[in-house]
Coordinates of C-alpha atoms in Angstrom, one line a residue:
X278 CA 18.5 18.5 0.1
X279 CA 17.8 18.3 3.8
X280 CA 14.4 16.6 3.4
X281 CA 15.7 13.9 1.0
X282 CA 15.4 10.4 2.4
X283 CA 18.0 7.8 1.7
X284 CA 16.2 4.9 0.1
X285 CA 18.7 2.3 1.3
X286 CA 18.2 3.5 4.8
X287 CA 14.5 3.1 4.5
X288 CA 14.9 -0.4 3.2
X289 CA 17.1 -1.2 6.1
X290 CA 14.6 0.1 8.6
X291 CA 11.7 -1.7 7.0
X292 CA 13.7 -5.0 6.8
X293 CA 14.7 -4.5 10.5
X294 CA 11.1 -3.9 11.5
X295 CA 9.8 -6.9 9.6
X296 CA 12.6 -9.1 11.1
X297 CA 11.8 -7.8 14.6
X298 CA 8.1 -8.4 14.1
X299 CA 8.7 -11.9 12.9
X300 CA 11.1 -12.6 15.7
X301 CA 8.6 -11.2 18.2
X302 CA 5.7 -13.3 16.9
X303 CA 8.0 -16.4 16.9
X304 CA 9.2 -15.8 20.4
X305 CA 5.7 -15.1 21.6
X306 CA 4.5 -18.4 20.2
X307 CA 7.3 -20.2 22.1
X308 CA 7.2 -18.1 25.3
X309 CA 4.7 -20.2 27.2
X310 CA 6.6 -23.4 26.5
X311 CA 9.9 -21.8 27.5
X312 CA 8.4 -20.5 30.7
X313 CA 6.9 -23.9 31.6
X314 CA 10.3 -25.5 30.9
X315 CA 12.1 -23.0 33.1
X316 CA 9.5 -23.6 35.8
X317 CA 9.6 -27.4 35.7
X318 CA 13.4 -27.4 35.4
X319 CA 13.6 -25.5 38.7
X320 CA 11.3 -27.9 40.4
X321 CA 13.4 -30.8 39.1
X322 CA 16.6 -29.1 40.2
X323 CA 15.3 -28.7 43.8
X324 CA 14.2 -32.4 43.8
X325 CA 10.6 -31.4 44.0
X326 CA 9.6 -33.1 40.8
X327 CA 10.8 -36.3 39.2
X328 CA 8.6 -37.4 36.4
X329 CA 6.9 -36.3 33.2
X330 CA 4.7 -33.4 32.4
X331 CA 2.4 -32.5 29.4
X332 CA 0.6 -29.3 28.7
X333 CA -2.0 -28.7 26.0
X334 CA -3.5 -25.4 25.0
X335 CA -6.7 -25.2 22.9
X336 CA -6.4 -28.9 22.5
X337 CA -2.9 -28.9 21.1
X338 CA 0.2 -30.1 23.0
X339 CA 2.5 -27.2 23.5
X340 CA 4.9 -28.9 26.0
X341 CA 5.9 -32.4 27.1
X342 CA 9.0 -33.5 28.8
X343 CA 10.5 -35.9 31.3
X344 CA 12.6 -35.0 34.3
X345 CA 14.8 -37.0 36.6
X346 CA 15.0 -40.8 36.6
X347 CA 12.5 -43.6 35.9
X348 CA 15.1 -45.9 37.4
X349 CA 17.7 -44.5 39.7
X350 CA 19.7 -47.7 40.0
X351 CA 20.4 -47.8 36.2
X352 CA 20.2 -44.0 35.5
X353 CA 17.3 -44.5 33.1
X354 CA 15.6 -41.1 32.5
X355 CA 11.9 -40.3 32.6
X356 CA 10.6 -39.7 29.1
X357 CA 7.2 -38.9 27.7
X358 CA 6.4 -42.5 27.1
X359 CA 7.4 -43.6 30.6
X360 CA 4.6 -45.5 32.4
X361 CA 3.5 -44.3 35.8
X362 CA 1.1 -45.8 38.3
X363 CA -1.9 -43.4 38.4
X364 CA -3.4 -44.0 41.8
X365 CA -6.8 -42.4 42.1
X366 CA -6.9 -41.0 38.6
X367 CA -8.1 -44.6 38.0
X368 CA -11.5 -43.6 39.5
X369 CA -12.5 -41.5 36.5
X370 CA -12.1 -44.6 34.3
X371 CA -14.2 -46.6 36.7
X372 CA -16.9 -43.9 36.6
X373 CA -16.8 -44.1 32.8
X374 CA -17.3 -47.9 32.8
X375 CA -20.2 -47.5 35.2
X376 CA -21.9 -45.0 32.9
X377 CA -21.3 -47.2 29.9
X378 CA -23.1 -50.0 31.6
X379 CA -25.8 -47.6 32.6
X380 CA -26.3 -46.5 29.0
X381 CA -26.5 -50.2 28.0
X382 CA -29.3 -50.7 30.5
X383 CA -27.3 -53.2 32.5
X384 CA -27.5 -51.2 35.8
X385 CA -29.2 -48.3 37.4
X386 CA -27.6 -45.6 39.4
X387 CA -30.3 -45.1 42.0
X388 CA -31.1 -48.7 43.2
X389 CA -29.5 -50.5 46.2
X390 CA -26.2 -52.2 45.4
X391 CA -27.7 -55.4 46.8
X392 CA -29.5 -55.6 43.4
X393 CA -26.1 -56.4 41.9
X394 CA -24.3 -57.8 44.9
X395 CA -26.9 -60.1 46.6
X396 CA -24.4 -61.4 49.1
X397 CA -23.5 -57.9 50.4
X398 CA -24.9 -57.3 53.9
X399 CA -28.4 -55.9 53.5
X400 CA -28.2 -53.8 56.6
X401 CA -26.0 -51.3 54.8
X402 CA -26.3 -52.6 51.2
X403 CA -30.0 -51.8 50.9
X404 CA -29.2 -48.2 51.7
X405 CA -26.3 -47.6 49.4
X406 CA -26.7 -46.9 45.7
X407 CA -24.2 -46.8 42.9
X408 CA -24.6 -43.0 42.8
X409 CA -23.5 -42.9 46.5
X410 CA -20.4 -44.9 45.7
X411 CA -19.5 -42.7 42.7
X412 CA -19.8 -39.5 44.7
X413 CA -18.1 -40.7 48.0
X414 CA -21.4 -40.3 49.9
X415 CA -22.0 -43.9 50.8
X416 CA -20.5 -43.8 54.2
X417 CA -18.5 -47.0 53.6
X418 CA -15.3 -47.0 55.7
X419 CA -12.2 -46.2 53.7
X420 CA -9.9 -49.2 53.7
X421 CA -6.7 -47.3 53.2
X422 CA -7.4 -45.6 56.6
X423 CA -7.6 -48.9 58.4
X424 CA -4.8 -49.5 61.1
X425 CA -1.8 -51.2 59.6
X426 CA -3.3 -51.3 56.1
X427 CA -0.1 -50.1 54.4
X428 CA 2.3 -52.0 56.7
X429 CA 0.5 -55.3 56.4
X430 CA -2.7 -55.7 54.4
X431 CA -1.5 -53.9 51.3
X432 CA 1.3 -56.4 50.8
X433 CA -1.1 -59.4 50.5
X434 CA -3.0 -60.7 47.5
X435 CA -6.8 -60.7 47.6
X436 CA -9.5 -61.4 45.0
X437 CA -12.2 -58.7 44.8
X438 CA -14.7 -60.9 46.6
X439 CA -12.2 -61.7 49.4
X440 CA -11.3 -58.1 49.9
X441 CA -14.9 -56.8 49.9
X442 CA -15.5 -59.1 52.9
X443 CA -12.9 -57.2 54.9
X444 CA -15.0 -54.1 55.1
X445 CA -18.6 -55.0 54.0
X446 CA -19.7 -55.9 57.6
X447 CA -18.4 -52.8 59.2
X448 CA -21.0 -50.2 60.2
X449 CA -21.5 -47.2 57.9
X450 CA -19.8 -44.0 59.0
X451 CA -22.9 -42.0 58.2
X452 CA -26.3 -42.3 56.5
X453 CA -25.7 -42.7 52.7
X454 CA -26.2 -39.4 50.9
X455 CA -25.7 -37.3 54.1
X456 CA -22.2 -36.0 53.2
X457 CA -19.0 -36.4 51.3
X458 CA -16.2 -38.6 52.7
X459 CA -13.5 -39.9 50.3
X460 CA -13.6 -43.6 50.3
X461 CA -11.4 -46.0 48.2
X462 CA -13.7 -48.8 49.5
X463 CA -16.6 -47.3 47.5
X464 CA -14.7 -47.4 44.2
X465 CA -13.5 -50.9 45.0
X466 CA -17.1 -51.9 45.3
X467 CA -17.8 -50.2 41.9
X468 CA -15.2 -52.4 40.3
X469 CA -16.7 -55.5 41.8
X470 CA -20.2 -54.4 40.6
X471 CA -18.8 -53.9 37.1
X472 CA -17.5 -57.5 37.1
X473 CA -20.8 -58.9 38.3
X474 CA -22.9 -57.0 35.8
X475 CA -20.7 -57.4 32.8
X476 CA -19.5 -61.0 33.4
X477 CA -15.9 -59.9 32.7
X478 CA -13.1 -58.8 34.9
X479 CA -12.6 -55.1 35.6
X480 CA -9.4 -55.2 33.7
X481 CA -11.1 -56.7 30.6
X482 CA -13.8 -54.1 30.7
X483 CA -11.2 -51.3 31.0
X484 CA -9.3 -52.6 28.1
X485 CA -12.1 -53.3 25.7
X486 CA -14.4 -50.4 26.6
X487 CA -11.9 -47.6 26.9
X488 CA -8.2 -48.3 26.3
X489 CA -8.5 -50.1 23.0
X490 CA -11.0 -47.8 21.3
X491 CA -8.9 -44.8 22.3
X492 CA -5.7 -46.4 21.2
X493 CA -4.2 -45.9 24.7
X494 CA -1.6 -48.6 24.1
X495 CA 0.6 -47.5 26.9
X496 CA -2.0 -47.8 29.6
X497 CA -3.5 -50.7 31.6
X498 CA -4.2 -52.4 34.9
X499 CA -0.9 -52.8 36.6
X500 CA 0.4 -56.1 37.8
X501 CA 3.5 -56.0 40.0
X502 CA 4.8 -59.4 38.8
X503 CA 4.6 -58.7 35.1
X504 CA 7.4 -57.3 33.0
X505 CA 6.0 -53.9 31.8
X506 CA 8.2 -52.0 29.3
X507 CA 9.1 -48.4 30.2
X508 CA 7.4 -48.7 33.7
X509 CA 8.9 -46.2 36.2
X510 CA 10.2 -47.5 39.5
X511 CA 8.7 -46.2 42.7
X512 CA 10.7 -44.0 45.1
X513 CA 10.1 -41.9 48.2
X514 CA 12.0 -39.1 49.8
X515 CA 13.5 -39.9 53.2
X516 CA 15.2 -37.0 54.7
X517 CA 17.9 -36.0 52.2
X518 CA 17.8 -39.1 50.0
X519 CA 15.5 -41.1 47.8
X520 CA 14.7 -44.7 48.8
X521 CA 12.7 -47.5 47.2
X522 CA 9.0 -47.1 48.0
X523 CA 7.3 -49.8 50.1
X524 CA 5.8 -52.8 48.2
X525 CA 2.0 -52.9 47.5
X526 CA 0.2 -55.7 45.7
X527 CA -1.3 -53.9 42.7
X528 CA -4.4 -56.1 42.7
X529 CA -5.5 -54.3 45.9
X530 CA -6.1 -50.7 44.7
X531 CA -8.2 -52.3 41.9
X532 CA -10.9 -50.0 40.5
X533 CA -9.9 -47.3 43.0
X534 CA -6.2 -47.0 41.9
X535 CA -4.5 -49.8 39.9
X536 CA -4.0 -48.2 36.5
X537 CA -0.8 -47.1 34.9
X538 CA -0.4 -44.7 32.0
X539 CA 1.7 -42.1 30.3
X540 CA 1.2 -38.4 29.8
X541 CA 0.7 -39.0 26.1
X542 CA -2.1 -41.6 26.7
X543 CA -3.8 -39.3 29.2
X544 CA -3.8 -36.6 26.5
X545 CA -5.7 -39.1 24.2
X546 CA -8.1 -39.7 27.1
X547 CA -8.6 -35.9 27.6
X548 CA -9.4 -35.4 23.9
X549 CA -11.9 -38.2 23.8
X550 CA -13.9 -36.6 26.6
X551 CA -14.8 -33.7 24.2
X552 CA -16.8 -36.0 21.9
X553 CA -19.4 -38.7 22.5
X554 CA -17.4 -41.7 21.4
X555 CA -17.5 -43.3 24.9
X556 CA -20.8 -42.0 26.4
X557 CA -23.5 -39.6 25.3
X558 CA -23.6 -35.9 26.1
X559 CA -26.4 -36.6 28.6
X560 CA -24.3 -39.1 30.5
X561 CA -21.4 -36.7 30.4
X562 CA -23.5 -34.3 32.4
X563 CA -23.7 -36.9 35.1
X564 CA -20.1 -37.7 34.7
X565 CA -18.9 -34.2 35.3
X566 CA -21.9 -33.2 37.4
X567 CA -21.7 -31.1 40.6
X568 CA -23.3 -33.8 42.7
X569 CA -21.9 -33.1 46.2
X570 CA -20.0 -30.2 47.8
X571 CA -16.4 -31.0 48.4
X572 CA -14.3 -28.3 49.9
X573 CA -14.0 -25.4 47.5
X574 CA -15.9 -27.2 44.8
X575 CA -17.9 -30.3 43.9
X576 CA -17.4 -34.0 43.1
X577 CA -18.8 -35.8 40.1
X578 CA -18.2 -39.4 39.1
X579 CA -14.4 -39.7 39.6
X580 CA -13.7 -36.0 39.0
X581 CA -13.6 -32.9 41.2
X582 CA -14.5 -29.5 39.9
X583 CA -14.3 -25.9 41.0
X584 CA -14.4 -22.4 39.6
X585 CA -11.3 -20.1 39.6
X586 CA -11.5 -16.4 39.0
X587 CA -9.2 -15.3 36.2
X588 CA -9.9 -11.6 36.8
X589 CA -12.8 -9.4 38.1
X590 CA -15.1 -10.4 35.2
X591 CA -14.2 -13.9 34.2
X592 CA -14.1 -17.3 35.9
X593 CA -13.0 -20.7 34.5
X594 CA -14.2 -24.1 35.5
X595 CA -11.5 -26.6 36.4
X596 CA -12.1 -30.3 36.3
X597 CA -9.4 -32.4 37.8
X598 CA -8.3 -35.3 40.0
X599 CA -5.1 -36.3 41.8
X600 CA -3.7 -39.7 42.6
X601 CA -1.2 -41.1 45.1
X602 CA 0.1 -44.6 45.6
X603 CA 3.3 -46.0 47.0
X604 CA 6.1 -43.9 45.4
X605 CA 3.8 -42.1 42.9
X606 CA 1.7 -39.0 42.9
X607 CA -0.2 -37.7 39.9
X608 CA -2.5 -35.0 38.7
X609 CA -4.7 -34.4 35.6
X610 CA -6.3 -31.0 35.3
X611 CA -8.7 -29.9 32.5
X612 CA -10.2 -26.5 31.6
X613 CA -12.9 -27.6 29.1
X614 CA -13.9 -24.0 28.1
X615 CA -10.4 -23.5 26.5
X616 CA -9.5 -27.2 26.0
X617 CA -6.5 -26.7 28.2
X618 CA -4.9 -29.7 29.9
X619 CA -2.1 -30.3 32.3
X620 CA -0.8 -33.7 33.3
X621 CA 1.8 -34.4 36.0
X622 CA 3.1 -37.9 36.7
X623 CA 5.8 -38.2 39.5
X624 CA 7.6 -41.3 40.8
X625 CA 9.2 -40.0 44.0
X626 CA 6.3 -40.0 46.3
X627 CA 4.4 -37.0 47.6
X628 CA 5.1 -33.6 46.1
X629 CA 3.1 -30.5 45.6
X630 CA 1.7 -31.0 42.1
X631 CA -1.1 -28.5 42.7
X632 CA 1.4 -25.8 43.2
X633 CA 3.1 -26.6 39.9
X634 CA -0.2 -26.8 38.2
X635 CA -1.3 -23.4 39.5
X636 CA 2.0 -21.9 38.1
X637 CA 1.6 -23.6 34.7
X638 CA -2.1 -22.4 34.5
X639 CA -0.9 -18.9 35.3
X640 CA 1.5 -19.1 32.3
X641 CA -1.3 -20.3 30.0
X642 CA -3.4 -17.3 30.9
X643 CA -0.6 -14.8 31.0
X644 CA -0.9 -14.2 34.7
X645 CA 1.9 -13.7 37.2
X646 CA 3.6 -16.7 38.9
X647 CA 6.7 -17.4 41.0
X648 CA 9.5 -19.8 40.4
X649 CA 10.0 -22.5 43.0
X650 CA 12.4 -22.1 45.9
X651 CA 14.6 -24.6 47.7
X652 CA 13.0 -26.4 50.5
X653 CA 14.2 -25.5 54.0
X654 CA 13.8 -29.2 55.0
X655 CA 16.7 -30.1 52.7
X656 CA 19.0 -27.6 54.3
X657 CA 17.8 -28.5 57.8
X658 CA 18.4 -32.2 57.2
X659 CA 22.0 -31.6 56.3
X660 CA 22.5 -29.2 59.3
X661 CA 21.1 -31.6 61.8
X662 CA 23.4 -34.4 60.7
X663 CA 26.5 -32.2 60.4
X664 CA 26.0 -29.6 63.1
X665 CA 23.4 -30.9 65.6
X666 CA 19.9 -29.8 66.3
X667 CA 20.6 -26.6 68.1
X668 CA 22.8 -25.1 65.4
X669 CA 20.5 -26.5 62.8
X670 CA 17.6 -24.6 64.3
X671 CA 19.6 -21.4 64.4
X672 CA 20.4 -21.8 60.7
X673 CA 16.8 -22.5 59.9
X674 CA 15.6 -19.3 61.5
X675 CA 18.2 -17.4 59.5
X676 CA 17.5 -19.2 56.2
X677 CA 13.7 -18.7 56.4
X678 CA 14.3 -14.9 56.2
X679 CA 15.9 -15.4 52.8
X680 CA 13.8 -15.3 49.6
X681 CA 15.7 -18.3 48.2
X682 CA 14.1 -20.8 50.6
X683 CA 10.6 -22.0 51.4
X684 CA 9.1 -24.0 54.2
X685 CA 7.1 -26.9 52.7
X686 CA 4.7 -28.8 54.9
X687 CA 5.2 -32.2 53.3
X688 CA 8.9 -31.9 53.1
X689 CA 9.2 -31.0 56.7
X690 CA 6.8 -33.7 57.8
X691 CA 8.9 -36.3 55.9
X692 CA 12.1 -35.0 57.5
X693 CA 10.4 -35.4 61.0
X694 CA 9.6 -39.0 60.3
X695 CA 13.1 -39.6 59.0
X696 CA 14.4 -38.4 62.3
X697 CA 11.8 -40.5 64.2
X698 CA 12.5 -43.7 62.3
X699 CA 16.3 -43.3 62.8
X700 CA 15.8 -43.0 66.6
X701 CA 16.4 -39.2 66.8
X702 CA 13.3 -38.5 68.7
X703 CA 14.4 -35.2 70.2
X704 CA 15.2 -33.9 66.7
X705 CA 11.9 -35.2 65.3
X706 CA 10.0 -33.3 68.0
X707 CA 11.8 -30.1 67.0
X708 CA 11.2 -30.6 63.3
X709 CA 7.5 -31.2 63.8
X710 CA 7.2 -28.2 66.1
X711 CA 8.6 -26.1 63.2
X712 CA 5.8 -27.5 61.0
X713 CA 3.1 -26.7 63.5
X714 CA 4.4 -23.2 63.8
X715 CA 4.4 -22.8 60.0
X716 CA 1.0 -24.5 59.5
X717 CA -1.1 -23.9 62.6
X718 CA -4.3 -25.0 60.9
X719 CA -3.0 -28.4 59.6
X720 CA -4.4 -31.3 61.5
X721 CA -1.7 -33.5 60.0
X722 CA 1.1 -31.4 61.5
X723 CA -0.3 -31.7 65.0
X724 CA -0.9 -35.5 64.5
X725 CA 2.8 -35.9 63.6
X726 CA 3.9 -33.8 66.6
X727 CA 1.7 -35.9 68.8
X728 CA 3.3 -39.1 67.5
X729 CA 6.8 -37.7 68.2
X730 CA 5.8 -36.7 71.8
X731 CA 4.4 -40.2 72.3
X732 CA 7.6 -41.7 71.1
X733 CA 9.5 -39.5 73.6
X734 CA 7.3 -40.7 76.5
X735 CA 5.5 -37.4 77.0
X736 CA 1.9 -38.6 77.0
X737 CA 0.5 -35.3 78.2
X738 CA 1.8 -33.3 75.2
X739 CA 1.0 -36.2 72.9
X740 CA -2.6 -36.1 74.0
X741 CA -2.8 -32.3 73.7
X742 CA -1.5 -32.4 70.1
X743 CA -3.7 -35.4 69.0
X744 CA -6.7 -33.5 70.3
X745 CA -5.8 -30.4 68.3
X746 CA -5.3 -32.6 65.3
X747 CA -8.8 -34.2 65.5
X748 CA -10.3 -30.7 66.2
X749 CA -8.8 -29.5 62.9
X750 CA -9.4 -32.7 61.0
X751 CA -12.4 -34.6 62.3
X752 CA -11.8 -37.4 59.8
X753 CA -8.6 -38.4 61.6
X754 CA -9.8 -41.8 62.9
X755 CA -6.3 -42.9 63.9
X756 CA -6.0 -39.8 66.1
X757 CA -9.3 -40.5 67.7
X758 CA -8.2 -44.0 68.5
X759 CA -5.0 -42.8 70.1
X760 CA -6.8 -40.2 72.1
X761 CA -9.1 -42.9 73.5
X762 CA -6.1 -45.1 74.4
X763 CA -4.3 -42.2 76.1
X764 CA -7.4 -41.1 78.0
X765 CA -8.1 -44.5 79.6

């Protein structure tokens, strides 16, 4: 009969449908991890990421993987247990230690720091509170911005007491509490206060109060001279190649940036922040509080926060902090409402982790994102060395029309300095000019171009560009100093 249905055919269709559904569900569960892997593999392929990444969704790790080399000399790959220097991610641990002492009644957040550091100059110390230091509103000059800090000072050993004396007598940059100005000096002082109040070293407090209770066995206060298993070496990009990063004495970043850790340990840290094991819920309100406006968001006690629209009706709060220290840059980003976490640890100097984080976040929320493109700086570097600057510029103009390439500010800036340091001043000027054209609102781009013009002997154009840099970035103290020298 025409309407009779073949039972075996029905079974086949049902089986195929069930198989398809099971396959669909399985592939959907893995899709986000696969997309993240494709994304990060491309960043690694284009030499824009060399490190380890971890992603958690709803509190569960869905992706973790190492890319590139922990040690390029020995071809030792980065793995999920590779230890990286954290830089300023250390600050959130310092903030936690301060709040623990606060809960123990050993210090107050709103009294002058001279109550805990009686030898600190009273002229400024009587105005500054611990709250000011935690929120970068104290006005204490930032020591990493001092002239020749990285070239000279950072290579020497100092005790906390010795180093505090290098900046404690300097005048405040503004009245405490008046505004936000990022200062490593403020967090250095917090470490010193922790030692004075607790009677222990900062490192001992960090270990006993946080790392040991959370079983963060692959984290600690870094010491350059010690043999630390699985510690990544530090590299930086110079033109078209990686080089060993400049030395820094790891005692010096101290409570502002001397920690090392792994993505797996930072996941433990993230999870611990959802309960009250370390501090109370009330203290966590202070810890993550919106204390001072900072760009698009706010700053708490070692954390930045901002809201990001997901769509027309929903926003998510993001709590995060980045870090950077010779040869390393890092980022930890949390979305507490969904218990989502991303951690990026990179050991080849500056790279755009925020861009990667935004793409991973888009994947987590099923939003659109774009895969990375090859940096125009990489092609330009090869062309300058093989064809000369004129032909290299012509190729640059043609390549930037292509969708396969992208102009990255940091990459182009690094290339310019590679030219400058190798004596190719004319080429450096042209490279920095490209960066200014691409990023006309970047004070750093104008500052670099000013430096190149100064090296070429053109003081008039150097002055013009330094002025533009300071106009765009009023915090550029080095630029202000050079403007004063050129104007005399």
